[in-house]
Amino acid sequence: MPKMLLTEPRQFRVKRSGPPLSDVSVFQGIDVIAKSRRQYVSGLWSQLSHKIGKTSLDHVDGIEDEAEKVLEEMRNMKIMDISPLQCNLKNFFDNTRAYKNHSISIKSCASQSADISQTLSHAKIRENEVIKESKIHQQEFEALEVDKAKLKRALEGIDTKLKAKEAAVVANEGELSEVQLEISNLEDNVSAIKNAAIQTDEGISKSEEMRRLLEANQNELANFKLFP
């Protein structure tokens, strides 16, 4: 922040120039001109000083150029040395500019500080919100970890059951092969039995025929007479 350097107002006296006042009983044109010039210069300064006194310090530097025009006119009258007054006014306007710049700098710093404070306040509010959100996410994460562990155990149980079922399927496939082989053998046996049954029926018929013939032959022999 630039330092505001204010110079102390200088005490000054306006030095009058021109011929001394003459006796009022003697009319001299130069005295009239000098008096009129003094009144004119006094009027200029009266209006300028009034304007300076009534203008706010925040805006008084805006009349510096116009004040310089008035001082130039006063200087042109050549009835007094206005350099002390001019120097004092220059210091005054320099100090008002320094004051104005200092005030602007302070206001700017205050505005920036307020903006930073507001931004910081919003950041802290957001920080609290993020902390709350983080806690919620952490709780949800931990809950999901628990669910994951449960699912992992359930998956391990399912995997064990799956392996057992797979082993049972393999065993059943082996047993099925054995049963199918046994069925095939039984079917072969049934075919053989059927064939044997057919042969047995034929043998029984033949045996019965042979028995019938034998019985007939036996009966003939039993009734055979050697001599009529």
CSV table of C-alpha atoms in Angstrom, one decimal:
chain,number,residue,atom,x,y,z
A,1,MET,CA,0.0,0.0,0.0
A,2,PRO,CA,1.6,3.4,-1.0
A,3,LYS,CA,2.3,5.7,1.8
A,4,MET,CA,0.4,8.9,1.9
A,5,LEU,CA,2.8,11.8,2.3
A,6,LEU,CA,1.0,15.0,3.5
A,7,THR,CA,3.0,18.1,3.7
A,8,GLU,CA,2.2,20.7,6.3
A,9,PRO,CA,0.4,23.8,5.0
A,10,ARG,CA,2.8,26.6,4.8
A,11,GLN,CA,2.1,30.0,6.3
A,12,PHE,CA,2.4,32.6,3.7
A,13,ARG,CA,1.9,36.3,3.2
A,14,VAL,CA,0.9,37.8,0.0
A,15,LYS,CA,3.4,40.5,-0.9
A,16,ARG,CA,1.9,43.5,-2.4
A,17,SER,CA,3.6,45.2,-5.3
A,18,GLY,CA,3.0,48.4,-7.1
A,19,PRO,CA,3.1,52.0,-5.9
A,20,PRO,CA,2.1,53.0,-2.4
A,21,LEU,CA,-1.4,54.4,-1.8
A,22,SER,CA,-1.4,58.1,-2.5
A,23,ASP,CA,-3.2,60.7,-0.6
A,24,VAL,CA,-7.0,60.4,-1.1
A,25,SER,CA,-7.2,64.0,-1.9
A,26,VAL,CA,-5.1,63.5,-5.0
A,27,PHE,CA,-6.7,61.5,-7.9
A,28,GLN,CA,-4.2,59.4,-9.7
A,29,GLY,CA,-5.3,56.9,-12.4
A,30,ILE,CA,-2.6,54.4,-11.5
A,31,ASP,CA,-4.0,54.2,-7.9
A,32,VAL,CA,-7.4,53.6,-9.3
A,33,ILE,CA,-6.1,50.8,-11.6
A,34,ALA,CA,-4.1,49.3,-8.7
A,35,LYS,CA,-7.1,49.4,-6.4
A,36,SER,CA,-9.4,47.9,-9.1
A,37,ARG,CA,-6.8,45.2,-9.8
A,38,ARG,CA,-6.6,44.4,-6.1
A,39,GLN,CA,-10.4,44.2,-5.8
A,40,TYR,CA,-10.4,42.0,-8.9
A,41,VAL,CA,-7.7,39.7,-7.6
A,42,SER,CA,-9.4,39.6,-4.2
A,43,GLY,CA,-12.7,38.6,-5.9
A,44,LEU,CA,-10.9,35.9,-7.9
A,45,TRP,CA,-9.4,34.5,-4.8
A,46,SER,CA,-12.6,34.8,-2.8
A,47,GLN,CA,-14.5,32.7,-5.3
A,48,LEU,CA,-11.7,30.2,-5.7
A,49,SER,CA,-11.2,29.8,-1.9
A,50,HIS,CA,-14.9,29.5,-1.5
A,51,LYS,CA,-15.1,26.7,-4.1
A,52,ILE,CA,-12.1,24.9,-2.5
A,53,GLY,CA,-13.7,25.1,0.9
A,54,LYS,CA,-17.1,23.8,-0.2
A,55,THR,CA,-15.8,21.0,-2.4
A,56,SER,CA,-15.5,17.5,-0.9
A,57,LEU,CA,-11.9,16.3,-0.4
A,58,ASP,CA,-12.7,13.3,-2.5
A,59,HIS,CA,-13.4,15.5,-5.5
A,60,VAL,CA,-11.5,18.8,-4.8
A,61,ASP,CA,-8.6,17.6,-7.0
A,62,GLY,CA,-10.9,17.9,-10.0
A,63,ILE,CA,-10.8,21.7,-9.8
A,64,GLU,CA,-7.0,22.0,-9.9
A,65,ASP,CA,-6.8,22.9,-13.5
A,66,GLU,CA,-9.5,25.5,-13.2
A,67,ALA,CA,-7.8,26.8,-10.0
A,68,GLU,CA,-4.6,27.1,-12.0
A,69,LYS,CA,-6.4,29.3,-14.6
A,70,VAL,CA,-7.6,31.6,-11.8
A,71,LEU,CA,-4.1,31.8,-10.3
A,72,GLU,CA,-2.7,32.6,-13.8
A,73,GLU,CA,-5.1,35.4,-14.1
A,74,MET,CA,-4.2,36.7,-10.6
A,75,ARG,CA,-0.5,36.4,-11.5
A,76,ASN,CA,-1.1,38.4,-14.7
A,77,MET,CA,-2.5,41.3,-12.6
A,78,LYS,CA,1.1,41.8,-11.2
A,79,ILE,CA,-0.1,43.5,-8.0
A,80,MET,CA,1.3,40.9,-5.6
A,81,ASP,CA,3.6,37.9,-5.4
A,82,ILE,CA,1.3,34.9,-5.4
A,83,SER,CA,4.0,32.3,-5.6
A,84,PRO,CA,3.6,31.4,-1.9
A,85,LEU,CA,-0.1,30.9,-2.4
A,86,GLN,CA,0.5,28.9,-5.6
A,87,CYS,CA,3.0,26.7,-3.8
A,88,ASN,CA,0.5,26.2,-0.9
A,89,LEU,CA,-2.2,25.3,-3.4
A,90,LYS,CA,0.1,22.9,-5.2
A,91,ASN,CA,0.9,21.1,-1.9
A,92,PHE,CA,-2.8,21.0,-1.1
A,93,PHE,CA,-3.8,19.4,-4.3
A,94,ASP,CA,-0.8,17.0,-4.1
A,95,ASN,CA,-1.9,16.0,-0.6
A,96,THR,CA,-5.5,15.6,-1.7
A,97,ARG,CA,-4.4,13.2,-4.5
A,98,ALA,CA,-2.2,11.3,-2.1
A,99,TYR,CA,-5.1,11.1,0.3
A,100,LYS,CA,-7.5,10.0,-2.5
A,101,ASN,CA,-5.1,7.3,-3.7
A,102,HIS,CA,-4.6,6.2,-0.1
A,103,SER,CA,-8.3,6.0,0.5
A,104,ILE,CA,-8.9,4.1,-2.8
A,105,SER,CA,-6.1,1.7,-1.8
A,106,ILE,CA,-7.7,1.2,1.6
A,107,LYS,CA,-11.1,0.7,0.1
A,108,SER,CA,-9.7,-1.7,-2.5
A,109,CYS,CA,-7.9,-3.7,0.3
A,110,ALA,CA,-11.1,-3.7,2.3
A,111,SER,CA,-13.1,-4.8,-0.7
A,112,GLN,CA,-10.5,-7.6,-1.4
A,113,SER,CA,-10.5,-8.6,2.2
A,114,ALA,CA,-14.3,-8.8,2.2
A,115,ASP,CA,-14.3,-10.8,-1.0
A,116,ILE,CA,-11.6,-13.1,0.4
A,117,SER,CA,-13.5,-13.4,3.7
A,118,GLN,CA,-16.7,-14.3,1.8
A,119,THR,CA,-14.8,-16.8,-0.4
A,120,LEU,CA,-13.2,-18.3,2.7
A,121,SER,CA,-16.6,-18.5,4.4
A,122,HIS,CA,-18.0,-20.3,1.4
A,123,ALA,CA,-15.0,-22.6,1.3
A,124,LYS,CA,-15.4,-23.5,4.9
A,125,ILE,CA,-19.1,-24.2,4.3
A,126,ARG,CA,-18.2,-26.4,1.4
A,127,GLU,CA,-15.5,-28.1,3.5
A,128,ASN,CA,-18.1,-29.1,6.1
A,129,GLU,CA,-20.4,-30.4,3.3
A,130,VAL,CA,-17.5,-32.4,1.8
A,131,ILE,CA,-16.6,-33.8,5.3
A,132,LYS,CA,-20.3,-34.9,5.8
A,133,GLU,CA,-20.4,-36.4,2.3
A,134,SER,CA,-17.1,-38.1,2.9
A,135,LYS,CA,-18.4,-39.7,6.2
A,136,ILE,CA,-21.5,-40.9,4.3
A,137,HIS,CA,-19.4,-42.3,1.5
A,138,GLN,CA,-17.2,-44.0,4.1
A,139,GLN,CA,-20.2,-45.5,5.9
A,140,GLU,CA,-21.6,-46.7,2.5
A,141,PHE,CA,-18.1,-48.1,1.6
A,142,GLU,CA,-17.9,-50.0,4.9
A,143,ALA,CA,-21.4,-51.4,4.4
A,144,LEU,CA,-20.5,-52.5,0.9
A,145,GLU,CA,-17.3,-54.2,2.2
A,146,VAL,CA,-19.5,-56.1,4.7
A,147,ASP,CA,-21.9,-57.1,1.9
A,148,LYS,CA,-18.9,-58.1,-0.2
A,149,ALA,CA,-17.6,-60.3,2.6
A,150,LYS,CA,-21.0,-61.9,2.9
A,151,LEU,CA,-21.3,-62.4,-0.8
A,152,LYS,CA,-17.8,-63.9,-0.9
A,153,ARG,CA,-18.7,-66.4,1.8
A,154,ALA,CA,-21.9,-67.2,0.0
A,155,LEU,CA,-20.0,-67.6,-3.2
A,156,GLU,CA,-17.5,-69.9,-1.6
A,157,GLY,CA,-20.4,-72.0,-0.2
A,158,ILE,CA,-22.0,-72.0,-3.7
A,159,ASP,CA,-18.6,-73.0,-5.2
A,160,THR,CA,-18.3,-75.8,-2.7
A,161,LYS,CA,-21.8,-77.0,-3.5
A,162,LEU,CA,-21.1,-76.6,-7.2
A,163,LYS,CA,-18.0,-78.8,-6.9
A,164,ALA,CA,-20.0,-81.4,-5.0
A,165,LYS,CA,-22.7,-81.4,-7.6
A,166,GLU,CA,-20.1,-81.7,-10.3
A,167,ALA,CA,-18.6,-84.7,-8.5
A,168,ALA,CA,-22.1,-86.1,-8.1
A,169,VAL,CA,-22.8,-85.6,-11.8
A,170,VAL,CA,-19.5,-87.3,-12.7
A,171,ALA,CA,-20.3,-90.2,-10.3
A,172,ASN,CA,-23.9,-90.4,-11.8
A,173,GLU,CA,-22.4,-90.5,-15.3
A,174,GLY,CA,-20.2,-93.4,-14.2
A,175,GLU,CA,-23.1,-95.2,-12.5
A,176,LEU,CA,-25.3,-94.5,-15.6
A,177,SER,CA,-22.6,-96.1,-17.8
A,178,GLU,CA,-22.6,-99.1,-15.5
A,179,VAL,CA,-26.4,-99.3,-15.4
A,180,GLN,CA,-26.6,-99.0,-19.2
A,181,LEU,CA,-24.0,-101.7,-19.6
A,182,GLU,CA,-25.9,-103.9,-17.1
A,183,ILE,CA,-29.1,-103.2,-19.1
A,184,SER,CA,-27.3,-104.1,-22.3
A,185,ASN,CA,-26.2,-107.4,-20.7
A,186,LEU,CA,-29.7,-108.0,-19.4
A,187,GLU,CA,-31.2,-107.4,-22.8
A,188,ASP,CA,-28.7,-109.9,-24.2
A,189,ASN,CA,-29.7,-112.4,-21.6
A,190,VAL,CA,-33.4,-111.7,-22.3
A,191,SER,CA,-32.8,-112.3,-26.0
A,192,ALA,CA,-30.9,-115.5,-25.1
A,193,ILE,CA,-33.7,-116.6,-22.8
A,194,LYS,CA,-36.3,-115.9,-25.4
A,195,ASN,CA,-34.3,-117.9,-28.0
A,196,ALA,CA,-33.9,-120.7,-25.4
A,197,ALA,CA,-37.7,-120.6,-24.6
A,198,ILE,CA,-38.5,-121.0,-28.3
A,199,GLN,CA,-36.2,-124.0,-28.5
A,200,THR,CA,-37.7,-125.4,-25.3
A,201,ASP,CA,-41.2,-125.2,-26.6
A,202,GLU,CA,-40.1,-127.1,-29.7
A,203,GLY,CA,-38.4,-129.7,-27.5
A,204,ILE,CA,-41.4,-130.1,-25.3
A,205,SER,CA,-43.6,-130.7,-28.4
A,206,LYS,CA,-41.2,-133.2,-29.7
A,207,SER,CA,-40.9,-134.8,-26.3
A,208,GLU,CA,-44.6,-135.1,-26.0
A,209,GLU,CA,-44.8,-136.6,-29.4
A,210,MET,CA,-42.1,-139.1,-28.6
A,211,ARG,CA,-43.9,-139.9,-25.3
A,212,ARG,CA,-47.2,-140.4,-27.1
A,213,LEU,CA,-45.4,-142.7,-29.6
A,214,LEU,CA,-43.7,-144.6,-26.8
A,215,GLU,CA,-46.9,-145.0,-24.8
A,216,ALA,CA,-48.6,-146.3,-28.0
A,217,ASN,CA,-45.7,-148.6,-28.5
A,218,GLN,CA,-45.8,-149.6,-24.9
A,219,ASN,CA,-49.5,-150.3,-25.2
A,220,GLU,CA,-48.9,-152.4,-28.3
A,221,LEU,CA,-46.2,-154.4,-26.5
A,222,ALA,CA,-48.4,-154.9,-23.5
A,223,ASN,CA,-51.2,-156.3,-25.6
A,224,PHE,CA,-49.0,-158.1,-28.0
A,225,LYS,CA,-49.8,-161.9,-28.1
A,226,LEU,CA,-47.4,-164.4,-29.4
A,227,PHE,CA,-50.1,-166.8,-30.0
A,228,PRO,CA,-53.5,-165.9,-31.2
